[in-house]
Tab-separated table of C-alpha atoms in Angstrom:
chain	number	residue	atom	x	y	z
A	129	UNK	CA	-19.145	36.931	-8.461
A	130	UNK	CA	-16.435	34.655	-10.079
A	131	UNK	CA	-18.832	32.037	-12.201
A	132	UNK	CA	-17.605	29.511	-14.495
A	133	UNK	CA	-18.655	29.864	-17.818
A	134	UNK	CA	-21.302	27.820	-19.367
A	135	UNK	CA	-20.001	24.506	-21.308
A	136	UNK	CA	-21.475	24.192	-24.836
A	137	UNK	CA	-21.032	22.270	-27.304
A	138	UNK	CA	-18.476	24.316	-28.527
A	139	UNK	CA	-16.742	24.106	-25.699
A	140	UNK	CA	-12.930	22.699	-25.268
A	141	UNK	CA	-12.526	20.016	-22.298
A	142	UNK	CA	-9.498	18.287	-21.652
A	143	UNK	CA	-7.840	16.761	-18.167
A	144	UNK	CA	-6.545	18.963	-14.955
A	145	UNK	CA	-2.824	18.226	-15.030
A	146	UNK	CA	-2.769	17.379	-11.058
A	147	UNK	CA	-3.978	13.996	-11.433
A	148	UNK	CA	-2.950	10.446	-11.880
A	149	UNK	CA	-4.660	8.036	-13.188
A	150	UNK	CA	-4.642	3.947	-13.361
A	151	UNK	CA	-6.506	1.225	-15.711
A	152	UNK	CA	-6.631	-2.116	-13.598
A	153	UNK	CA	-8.630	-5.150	-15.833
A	154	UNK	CA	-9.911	-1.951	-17.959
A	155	UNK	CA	-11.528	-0.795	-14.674
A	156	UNK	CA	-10.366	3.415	-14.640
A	157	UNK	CA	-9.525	4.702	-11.106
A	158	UNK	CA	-8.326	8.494	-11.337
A	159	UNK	CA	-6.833	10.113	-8.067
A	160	UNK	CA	-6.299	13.875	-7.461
A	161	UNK	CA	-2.606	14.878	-6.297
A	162	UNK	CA	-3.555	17.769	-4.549
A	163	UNK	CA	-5.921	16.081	-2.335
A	164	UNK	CA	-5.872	12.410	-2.506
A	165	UNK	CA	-8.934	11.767	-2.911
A	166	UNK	CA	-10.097	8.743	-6.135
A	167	UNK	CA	-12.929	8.380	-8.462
A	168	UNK	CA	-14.100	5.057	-9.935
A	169	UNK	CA	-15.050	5.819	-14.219
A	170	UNK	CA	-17.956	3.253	-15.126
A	171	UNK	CA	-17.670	2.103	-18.668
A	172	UNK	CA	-18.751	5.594	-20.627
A	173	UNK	CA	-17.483	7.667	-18.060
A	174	UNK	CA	-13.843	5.517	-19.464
A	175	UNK	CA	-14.654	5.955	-22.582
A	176	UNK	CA	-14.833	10.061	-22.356
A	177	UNK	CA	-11.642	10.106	-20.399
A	178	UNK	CA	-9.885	8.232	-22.728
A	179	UNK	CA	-10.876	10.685	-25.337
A	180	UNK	CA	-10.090	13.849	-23.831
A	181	UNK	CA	-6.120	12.654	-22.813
A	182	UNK	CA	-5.867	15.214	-25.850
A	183	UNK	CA	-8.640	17.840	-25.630
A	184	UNK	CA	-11.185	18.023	-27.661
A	185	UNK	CA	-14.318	19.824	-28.032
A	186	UNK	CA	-17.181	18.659	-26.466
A	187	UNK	CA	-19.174	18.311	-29.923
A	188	UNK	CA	-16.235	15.745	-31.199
A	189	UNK	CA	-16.608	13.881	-28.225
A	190	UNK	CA	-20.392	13.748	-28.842
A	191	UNK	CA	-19.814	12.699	-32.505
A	192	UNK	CA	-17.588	9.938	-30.802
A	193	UNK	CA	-20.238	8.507	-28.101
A	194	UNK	CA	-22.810	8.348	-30.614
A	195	UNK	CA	-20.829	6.136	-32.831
A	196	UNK	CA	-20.775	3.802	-30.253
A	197	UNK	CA	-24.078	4.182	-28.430
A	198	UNK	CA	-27.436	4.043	-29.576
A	199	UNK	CA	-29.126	7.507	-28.030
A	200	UNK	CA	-30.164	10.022	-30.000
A	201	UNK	CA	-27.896	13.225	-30.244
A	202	UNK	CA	-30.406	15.673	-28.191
A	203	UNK	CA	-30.211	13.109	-25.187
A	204	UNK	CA	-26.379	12.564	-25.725
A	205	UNK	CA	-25.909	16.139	-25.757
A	206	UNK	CA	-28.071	16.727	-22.429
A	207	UNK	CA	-26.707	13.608	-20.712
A	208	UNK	CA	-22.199	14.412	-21.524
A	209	UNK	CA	-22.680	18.345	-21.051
A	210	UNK	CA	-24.206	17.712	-17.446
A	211	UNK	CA	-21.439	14.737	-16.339
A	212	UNK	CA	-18.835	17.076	-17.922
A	213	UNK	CA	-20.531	19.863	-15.374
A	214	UNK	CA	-19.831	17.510	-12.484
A	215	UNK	CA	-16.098	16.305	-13.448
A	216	UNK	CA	-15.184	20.289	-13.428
A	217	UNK	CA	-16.901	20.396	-10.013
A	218	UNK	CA	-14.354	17.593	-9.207
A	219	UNK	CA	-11.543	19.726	-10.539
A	220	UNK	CA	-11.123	16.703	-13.261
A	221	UNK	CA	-11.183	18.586	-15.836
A	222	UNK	CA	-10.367	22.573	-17.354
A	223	UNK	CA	-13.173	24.084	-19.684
A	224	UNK	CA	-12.012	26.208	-22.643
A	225	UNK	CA	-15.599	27.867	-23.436
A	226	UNK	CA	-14.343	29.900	-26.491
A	227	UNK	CA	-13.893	27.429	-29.092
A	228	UNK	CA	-15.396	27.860	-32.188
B	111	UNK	CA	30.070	3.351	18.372
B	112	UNK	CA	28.456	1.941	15.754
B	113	UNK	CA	25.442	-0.918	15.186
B	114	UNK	CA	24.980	-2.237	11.625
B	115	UNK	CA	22.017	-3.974	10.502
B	116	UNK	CA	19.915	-5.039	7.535
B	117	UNK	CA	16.637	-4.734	7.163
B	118	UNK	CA	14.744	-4.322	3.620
B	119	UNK	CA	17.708	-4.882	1.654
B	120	UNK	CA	19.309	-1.919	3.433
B	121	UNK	CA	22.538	-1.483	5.022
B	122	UNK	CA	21.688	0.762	8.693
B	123	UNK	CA	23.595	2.032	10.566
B	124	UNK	CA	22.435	3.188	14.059
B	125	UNK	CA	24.685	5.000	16.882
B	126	UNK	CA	22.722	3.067	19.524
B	127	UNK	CA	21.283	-0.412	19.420
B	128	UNK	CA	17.880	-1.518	18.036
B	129	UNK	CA	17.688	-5.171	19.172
B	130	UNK	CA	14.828	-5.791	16.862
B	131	UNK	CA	16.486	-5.692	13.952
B	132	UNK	CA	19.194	-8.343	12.376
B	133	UNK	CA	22.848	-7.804	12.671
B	134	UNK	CA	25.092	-7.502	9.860
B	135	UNK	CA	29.015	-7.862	9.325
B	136	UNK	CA	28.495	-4.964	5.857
B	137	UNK	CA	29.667	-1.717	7.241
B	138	UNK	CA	28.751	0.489	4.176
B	139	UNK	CA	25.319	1.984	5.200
B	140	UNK	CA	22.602	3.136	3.197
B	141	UNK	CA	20.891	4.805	6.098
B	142	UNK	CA	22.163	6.494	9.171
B	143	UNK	CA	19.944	6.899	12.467
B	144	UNK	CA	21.313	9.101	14.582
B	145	UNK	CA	20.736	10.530	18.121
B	146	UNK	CA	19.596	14.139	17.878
B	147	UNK	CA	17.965	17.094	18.508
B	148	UNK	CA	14.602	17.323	16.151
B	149	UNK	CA	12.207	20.458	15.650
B	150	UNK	CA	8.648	20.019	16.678
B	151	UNK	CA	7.650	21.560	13.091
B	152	UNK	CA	8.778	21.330	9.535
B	153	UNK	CA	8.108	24.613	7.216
B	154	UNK	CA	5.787	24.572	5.206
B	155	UNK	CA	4.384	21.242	5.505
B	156	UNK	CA	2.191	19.753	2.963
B	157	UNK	CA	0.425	18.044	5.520
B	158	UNK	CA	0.175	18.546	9.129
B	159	UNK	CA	-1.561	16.483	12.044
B	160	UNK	CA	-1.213	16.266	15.719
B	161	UNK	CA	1.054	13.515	15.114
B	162	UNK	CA	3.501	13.968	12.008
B	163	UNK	CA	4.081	16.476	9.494
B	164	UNK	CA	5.190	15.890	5.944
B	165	UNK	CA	7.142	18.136	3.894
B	166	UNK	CA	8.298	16.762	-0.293
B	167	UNK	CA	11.398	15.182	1.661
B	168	UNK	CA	11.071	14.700	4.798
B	169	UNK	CA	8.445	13.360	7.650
B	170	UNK	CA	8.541	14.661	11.135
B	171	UNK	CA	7.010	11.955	13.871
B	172	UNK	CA	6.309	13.166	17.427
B	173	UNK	CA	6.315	9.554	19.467
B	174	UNK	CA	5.010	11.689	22.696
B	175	UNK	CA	5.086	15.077	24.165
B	176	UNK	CA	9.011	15.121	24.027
B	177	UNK	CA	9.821	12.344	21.718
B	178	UNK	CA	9.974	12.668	18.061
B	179	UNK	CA	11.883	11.525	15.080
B	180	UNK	CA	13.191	13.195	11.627
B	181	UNK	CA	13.260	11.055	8.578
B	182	UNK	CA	15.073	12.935	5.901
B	183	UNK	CA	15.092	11.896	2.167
B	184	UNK	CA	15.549	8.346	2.620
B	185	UNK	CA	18.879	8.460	3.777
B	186	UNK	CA	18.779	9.699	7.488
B	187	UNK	CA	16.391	8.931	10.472
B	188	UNK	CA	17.042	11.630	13.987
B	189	UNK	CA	15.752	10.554	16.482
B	190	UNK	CA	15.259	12.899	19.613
B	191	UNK	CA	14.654	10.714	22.831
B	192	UNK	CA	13.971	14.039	24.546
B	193	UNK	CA	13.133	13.957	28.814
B	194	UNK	CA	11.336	10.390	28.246
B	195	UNK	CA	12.074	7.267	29.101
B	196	UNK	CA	9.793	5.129	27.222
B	197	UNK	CA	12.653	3.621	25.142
B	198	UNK	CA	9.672	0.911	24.007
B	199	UNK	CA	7.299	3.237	22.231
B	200	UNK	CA	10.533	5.066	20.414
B	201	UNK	CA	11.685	1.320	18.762
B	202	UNK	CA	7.942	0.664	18.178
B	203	UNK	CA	7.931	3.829	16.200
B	204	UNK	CA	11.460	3.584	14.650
B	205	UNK	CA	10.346	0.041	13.231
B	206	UNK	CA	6.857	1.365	11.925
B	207	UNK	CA	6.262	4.591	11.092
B	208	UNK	CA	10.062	5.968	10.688
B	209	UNK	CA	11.232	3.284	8.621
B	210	UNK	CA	7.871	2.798	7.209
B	211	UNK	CA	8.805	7.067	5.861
B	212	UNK	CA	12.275	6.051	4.764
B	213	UNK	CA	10.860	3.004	2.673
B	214	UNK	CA	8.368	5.584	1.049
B	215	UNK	CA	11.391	8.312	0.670
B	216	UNK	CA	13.194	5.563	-1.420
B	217	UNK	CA	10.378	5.347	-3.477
B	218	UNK	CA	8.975	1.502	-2.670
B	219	UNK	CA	5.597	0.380	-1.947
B	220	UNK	CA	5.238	0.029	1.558
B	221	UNK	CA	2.641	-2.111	2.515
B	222	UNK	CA	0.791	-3.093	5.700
B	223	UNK	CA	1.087	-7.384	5.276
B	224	UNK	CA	2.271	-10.367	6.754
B	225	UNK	CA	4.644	-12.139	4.700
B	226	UNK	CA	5.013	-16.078	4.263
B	227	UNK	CA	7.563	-17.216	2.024
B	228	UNK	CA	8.593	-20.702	0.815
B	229	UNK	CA	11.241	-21.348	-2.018
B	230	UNK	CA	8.870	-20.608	-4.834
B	231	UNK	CA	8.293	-17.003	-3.330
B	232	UNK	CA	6.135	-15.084	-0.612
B	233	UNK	CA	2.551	-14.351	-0.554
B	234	UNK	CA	1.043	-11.222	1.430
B	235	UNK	CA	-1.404	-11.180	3.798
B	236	UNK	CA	-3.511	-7.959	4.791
B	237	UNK	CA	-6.531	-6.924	6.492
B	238	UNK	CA	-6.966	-4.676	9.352
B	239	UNK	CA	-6.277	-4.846	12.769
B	240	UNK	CA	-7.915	-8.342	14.317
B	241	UNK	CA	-8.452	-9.775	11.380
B	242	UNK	CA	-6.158	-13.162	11.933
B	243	UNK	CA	-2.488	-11.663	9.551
B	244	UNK	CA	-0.523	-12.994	12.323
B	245	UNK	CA	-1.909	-15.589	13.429
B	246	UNK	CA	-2.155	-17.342	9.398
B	247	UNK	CA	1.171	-16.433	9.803
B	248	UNK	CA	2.106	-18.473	12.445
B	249	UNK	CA	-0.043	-21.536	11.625
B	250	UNK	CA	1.592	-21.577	7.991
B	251	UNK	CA	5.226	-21.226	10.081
B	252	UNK	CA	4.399	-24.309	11.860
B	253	UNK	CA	3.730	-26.351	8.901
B	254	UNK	CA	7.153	-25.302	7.794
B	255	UNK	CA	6.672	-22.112	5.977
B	256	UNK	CA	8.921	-19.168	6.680
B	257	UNK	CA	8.355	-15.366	7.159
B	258	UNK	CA	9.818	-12.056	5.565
B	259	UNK	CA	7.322	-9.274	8.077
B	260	UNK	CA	4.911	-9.701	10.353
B	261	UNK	CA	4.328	-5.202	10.190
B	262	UNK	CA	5.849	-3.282	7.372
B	263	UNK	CA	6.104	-4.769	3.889
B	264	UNK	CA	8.574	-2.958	1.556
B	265	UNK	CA	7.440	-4.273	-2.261
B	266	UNK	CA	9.621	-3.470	-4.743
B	267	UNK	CA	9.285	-4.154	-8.714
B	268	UNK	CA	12.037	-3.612	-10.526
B	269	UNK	CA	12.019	-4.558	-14.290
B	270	UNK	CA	9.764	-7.747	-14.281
B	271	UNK	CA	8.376	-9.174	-11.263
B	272	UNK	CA	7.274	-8.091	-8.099
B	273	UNK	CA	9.289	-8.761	-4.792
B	274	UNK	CA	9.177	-8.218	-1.206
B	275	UNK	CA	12.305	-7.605	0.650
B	276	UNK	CA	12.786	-9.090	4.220
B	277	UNK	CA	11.834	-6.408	6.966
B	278	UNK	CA	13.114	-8.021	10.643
B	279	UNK	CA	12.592	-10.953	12.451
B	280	UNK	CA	9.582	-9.320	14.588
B	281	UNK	CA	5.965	-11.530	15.073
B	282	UNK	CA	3.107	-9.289	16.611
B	283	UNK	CA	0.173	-11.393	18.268
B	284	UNK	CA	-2.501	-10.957	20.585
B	285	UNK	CA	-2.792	-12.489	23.878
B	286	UNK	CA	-5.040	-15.440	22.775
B	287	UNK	CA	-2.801	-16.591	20.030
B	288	UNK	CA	0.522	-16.522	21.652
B	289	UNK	CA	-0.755	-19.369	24.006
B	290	UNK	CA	-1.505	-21.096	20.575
B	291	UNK	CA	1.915	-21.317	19.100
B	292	UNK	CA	5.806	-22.246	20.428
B	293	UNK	CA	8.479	-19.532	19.613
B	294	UNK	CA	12.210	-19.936	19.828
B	295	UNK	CA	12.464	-17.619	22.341
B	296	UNK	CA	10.840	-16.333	25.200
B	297	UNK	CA	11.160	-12.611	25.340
B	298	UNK	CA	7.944	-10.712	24.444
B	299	UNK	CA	7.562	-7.238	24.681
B	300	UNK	CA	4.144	-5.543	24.922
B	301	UNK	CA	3.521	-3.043	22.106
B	302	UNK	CA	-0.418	-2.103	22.462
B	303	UNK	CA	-3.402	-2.669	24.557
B	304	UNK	CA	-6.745	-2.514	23.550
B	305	UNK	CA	-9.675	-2.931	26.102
B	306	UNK	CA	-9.297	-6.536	27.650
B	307	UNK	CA	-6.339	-7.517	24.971
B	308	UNK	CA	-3.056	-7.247	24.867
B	309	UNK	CA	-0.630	-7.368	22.117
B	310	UNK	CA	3.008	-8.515	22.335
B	311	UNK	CA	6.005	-8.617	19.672
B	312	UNK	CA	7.989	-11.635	19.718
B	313	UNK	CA	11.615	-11.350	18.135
B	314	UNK	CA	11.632	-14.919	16.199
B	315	UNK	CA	14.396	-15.724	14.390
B	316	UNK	CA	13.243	-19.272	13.404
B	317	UNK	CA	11.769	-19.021	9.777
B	318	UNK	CA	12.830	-15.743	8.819
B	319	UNK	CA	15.285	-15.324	6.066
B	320	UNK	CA	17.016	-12.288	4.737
B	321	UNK	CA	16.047	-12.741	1.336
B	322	UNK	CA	14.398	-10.725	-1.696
B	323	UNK	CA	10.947	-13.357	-2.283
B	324	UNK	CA	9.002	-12.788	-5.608
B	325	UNK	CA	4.912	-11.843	-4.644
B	326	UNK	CA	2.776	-15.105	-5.698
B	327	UNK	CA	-0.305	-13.754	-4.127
B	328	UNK	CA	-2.154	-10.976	-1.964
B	329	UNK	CA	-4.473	-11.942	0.066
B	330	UNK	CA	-6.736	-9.909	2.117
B	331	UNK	CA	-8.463	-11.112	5.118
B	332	UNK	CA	-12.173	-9.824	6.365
B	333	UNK	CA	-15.044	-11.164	8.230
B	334	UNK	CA	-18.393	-12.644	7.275
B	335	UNK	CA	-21.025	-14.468	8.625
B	336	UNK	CA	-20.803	-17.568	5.975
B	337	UNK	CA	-20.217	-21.138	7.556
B	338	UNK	CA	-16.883	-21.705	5.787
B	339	UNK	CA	-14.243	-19.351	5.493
B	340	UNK	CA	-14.248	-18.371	1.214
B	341	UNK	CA	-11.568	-17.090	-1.198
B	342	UNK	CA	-12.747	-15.236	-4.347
B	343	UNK	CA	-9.944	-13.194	-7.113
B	344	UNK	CA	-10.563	-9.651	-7.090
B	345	UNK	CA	-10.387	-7.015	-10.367
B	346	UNK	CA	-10.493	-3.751	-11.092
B	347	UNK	CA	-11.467	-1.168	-8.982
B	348	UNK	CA	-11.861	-3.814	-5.793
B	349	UNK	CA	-8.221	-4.284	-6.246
B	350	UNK	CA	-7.408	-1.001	-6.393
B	351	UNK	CA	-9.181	-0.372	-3.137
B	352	UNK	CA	-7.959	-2.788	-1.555
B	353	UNK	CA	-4.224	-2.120	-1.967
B	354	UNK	CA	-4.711	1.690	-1.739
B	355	UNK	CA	-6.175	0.802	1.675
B	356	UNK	CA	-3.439	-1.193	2.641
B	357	UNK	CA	-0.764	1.075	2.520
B	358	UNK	CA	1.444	1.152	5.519
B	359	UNK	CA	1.119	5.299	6.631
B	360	UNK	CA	-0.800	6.284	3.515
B	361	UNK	CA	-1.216	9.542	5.509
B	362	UNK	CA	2.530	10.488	4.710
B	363	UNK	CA	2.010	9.824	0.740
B	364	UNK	CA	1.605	13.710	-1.034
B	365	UNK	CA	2.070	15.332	-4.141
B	366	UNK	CA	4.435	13.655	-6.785
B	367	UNK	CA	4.759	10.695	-4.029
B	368	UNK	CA	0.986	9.410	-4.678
B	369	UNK	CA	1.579	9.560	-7.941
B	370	UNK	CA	3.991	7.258	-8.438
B	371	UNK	CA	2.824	4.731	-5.588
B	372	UNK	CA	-0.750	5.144	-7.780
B	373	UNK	CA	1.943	3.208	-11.006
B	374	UNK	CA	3.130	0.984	-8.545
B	375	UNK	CA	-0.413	-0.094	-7.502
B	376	UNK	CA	-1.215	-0.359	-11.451
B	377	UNK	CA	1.838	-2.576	-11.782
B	378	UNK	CA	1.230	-4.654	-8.804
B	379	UNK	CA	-2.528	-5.414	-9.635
B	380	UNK	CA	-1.164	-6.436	-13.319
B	381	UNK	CA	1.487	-9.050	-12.171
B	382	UNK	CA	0.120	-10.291	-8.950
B	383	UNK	CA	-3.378	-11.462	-8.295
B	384	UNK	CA	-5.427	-10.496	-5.724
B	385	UNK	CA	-8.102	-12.350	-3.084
B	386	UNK	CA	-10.416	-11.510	-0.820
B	387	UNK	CA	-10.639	-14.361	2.017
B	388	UNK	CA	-13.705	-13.757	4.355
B	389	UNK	CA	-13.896	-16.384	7.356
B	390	UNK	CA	-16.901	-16.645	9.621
B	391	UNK	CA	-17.343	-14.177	12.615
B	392	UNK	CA	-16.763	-16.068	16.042
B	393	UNK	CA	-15.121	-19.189	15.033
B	394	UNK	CA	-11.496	-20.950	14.989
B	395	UNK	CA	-10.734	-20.979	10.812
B	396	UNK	CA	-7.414	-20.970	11.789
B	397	UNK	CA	-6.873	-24.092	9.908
B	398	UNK	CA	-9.108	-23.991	6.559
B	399	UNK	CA	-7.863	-20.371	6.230
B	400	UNK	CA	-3.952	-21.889	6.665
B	401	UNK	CA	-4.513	-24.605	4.130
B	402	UNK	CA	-6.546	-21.985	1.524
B	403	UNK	CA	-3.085	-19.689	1.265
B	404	UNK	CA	-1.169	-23.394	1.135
B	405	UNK	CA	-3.143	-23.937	-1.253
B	406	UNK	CA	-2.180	-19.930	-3.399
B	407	UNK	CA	1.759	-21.694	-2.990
B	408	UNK	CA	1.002	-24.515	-5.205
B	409	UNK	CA	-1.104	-22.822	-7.464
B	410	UNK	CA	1.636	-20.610	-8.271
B	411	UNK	CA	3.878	-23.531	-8.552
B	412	UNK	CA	1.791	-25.285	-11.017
B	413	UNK	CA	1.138	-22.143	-13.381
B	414	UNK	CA	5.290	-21.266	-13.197
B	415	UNK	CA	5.272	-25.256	-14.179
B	416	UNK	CA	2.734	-24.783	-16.591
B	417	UNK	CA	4.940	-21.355	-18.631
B	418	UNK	CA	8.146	-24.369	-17.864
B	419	UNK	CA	6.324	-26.038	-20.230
B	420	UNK	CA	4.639	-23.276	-22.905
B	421	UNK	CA	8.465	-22.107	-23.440
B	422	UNK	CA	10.087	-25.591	-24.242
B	423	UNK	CA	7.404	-25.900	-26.927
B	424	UNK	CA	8.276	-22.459	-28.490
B	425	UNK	CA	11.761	-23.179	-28.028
């Protein structure tokens, strides 16, 4: 069985390329090319895509969120590695697992 | 022989007649529609329904079982009348769906809106089927406002601003609201049925102008069960939605074609604001709803007053 590797914290994320995205009055609206379909981004959910127009690995974007929110780095850590889980689902995003 | 007309700010020209659409003297076309044989596939589509197919370049339209129509990089529209005679439903779909294509093909935002227009510019009204586009229309073209569509709305933004280019001097209205206005002429032609209602285009000529009109406004129209019919601005994501869902035949839109009506949205939604107007179920608004998008017109007027006045005192 083909399964997707694991994403760490060492992991690399960055955006799928078939996509197009739009910020109207800061509100993000992302829609996939391949299949039309369109995904709202609350306010953190924005903030993460922001970051990864360049990828980055997932710790750095942990560092990043924690400057700005106050949760503590275990929770953080949970919470971003599990909504990462669900963007690849979405074929948002690509997952380089190898990083060091 | 040839026809030559202009519609959208496009030069046609059409080797049989399409009464619908305004005459021109310009004989250098920008689109040819032509009477031909058309396949009943495309290869490879990218999408493919009972209906149409859609390829990167072209869109393939069956009207019927023999009918169909080929609209070919936003230059060329075939159009097969095959064994039937239903000459109707072919300029129906000609003046939706295959231009509707050929606007996409060239890249515009094609929009499903009413347009009233005025010398300060043109404001848009959506909302789906029912929902009272026509029939603002026609109470804001008796108090002396004109029209640039009543069906298709071609948007295009070119380096600042947003504009909407005349479509053809076409009004579509239900039964119940023809009785309610006077037309120029008398000629109506029906175009759909639905249960106990009918619903009739009316070639109008009075009012409509061949002109480019900067957007002002977008308003969309919807039901609720308040007393008083109620504007409210939209942002964000509500905006989004609501253009996205307005897009005239956002079926044909794939690959690299969404993405760039997706920047057009984004560009739209930053230069032109947005309402929601929601009138009460069951009752004749008619009226307050006509005097509400008055009222967008000289709002607009008094903000482009209002930058008159910012750039004399920087100047």
């Amino acid at each position: 069985m083909n399964k997707e590797p694991k994403i760490s914290i060492n992991s690399t994320v960055g955006r799928e390329k078939d996509l197009v995205g739009c910020d109207i009055d800061d509100d993000i609206i992302i829609m996939s090319i391949a299949n039309g379909e369109y995904y709202n981004f609350n306010a953190v959910a924005s903030k993460i895509w922001k970051f990864i127009e360049e990828p980055h690995s997932v710790s750095s974007l942990i560092n990043e969120l924690l400057d700005s929110y106050h949760v503590s780095r275990e929770e953080c850590e949970k919470s971003i590695i599990n909504y990462l889980e669900k963007l690849r689902l979405e074929a948002l995003i690509y997952v380089d697992p190898e990083l060091e | 022989m040839a026809y030559f007309y202009s519609c959208f700010g496009l030069i046609i020209r059409s080797d049989f007649p399409i009464p619908a659409l305004a005459k021109t003297c310009v004989s250098t076309a920008d689109v040819l529609i032509l009477r031909d044989k058309v396949p009943n596939n495309l290869d490879q589509p990218l999408k493919s329904r009972p209906g149409f197919e859609v390829t990167a370049n072209e869109v393939l339209i069956r009207v019927n079982d023999s009918q169909r129509i080929l609209i070919k990089e936003g230059k060329l529209i075939l159009v097969d009348f095959g064994a039937s005679q239903d000459v109707d439903g072919m300029m129906s779909a000609i003046l939706g769906s295959a231009l509707g294509a050929l606007l996409q093909q060239r890249k515009n935002l094609v929009l499903h809106a009413s347009v009233v227009t005025n010398e300060s510019g043109s404001v848009l009204i959506c909302g789906k089927s029912g929902q009272g586009k026509s029939t603002t229309l026609c109470e804001l073209m008796r108090r002396g406002y004109g029209y640039a569509s009543d069906d298709v709305s071609c948007v295009s933004m070119p380096s600042g601003g947003v504009y909407v280019n005349s479509a053809y001097p076409q009004i579509r209205l239900w039964d119940a609201t023809l009785q309610r206005y006077e037309f120029s002429s008398d000629a109506k032609q029906l175009v759909k049925s639905e249960q106990d209602a009918n619903k009739y285009a009316i070639q109008e000529n009075k009012g409509f102008s061949l002109h480019r009109h900067q957007v002002l406004a977008l308003v969309f129209l919807s039901q609720n069960p308040s007393p008083e019919p109620q504007i409210q601005r939209m942002y964000g994501k509500d905006v989004f939605c609501i253009l996205r869902n307005n897009i005239y035949r956002k079926a044909f839109l794939r690959g690299e074609k969404l993405r760039w009506n997706i920047n057009y949205i984004e560009q739209f939604a930053r230069e032109v604001p947005v309402y929601q107007l929601q009138r009460p179920l069951d009752q004749n608004t008619v009226s307050q709803v006509g005097d509400i998008v008055e009222g967008l017109f000289s709002q607009s007027m008094q903000a482009i007053n209002t930058d008159d006045v910012i750039h004399e005192e920087i100047l």
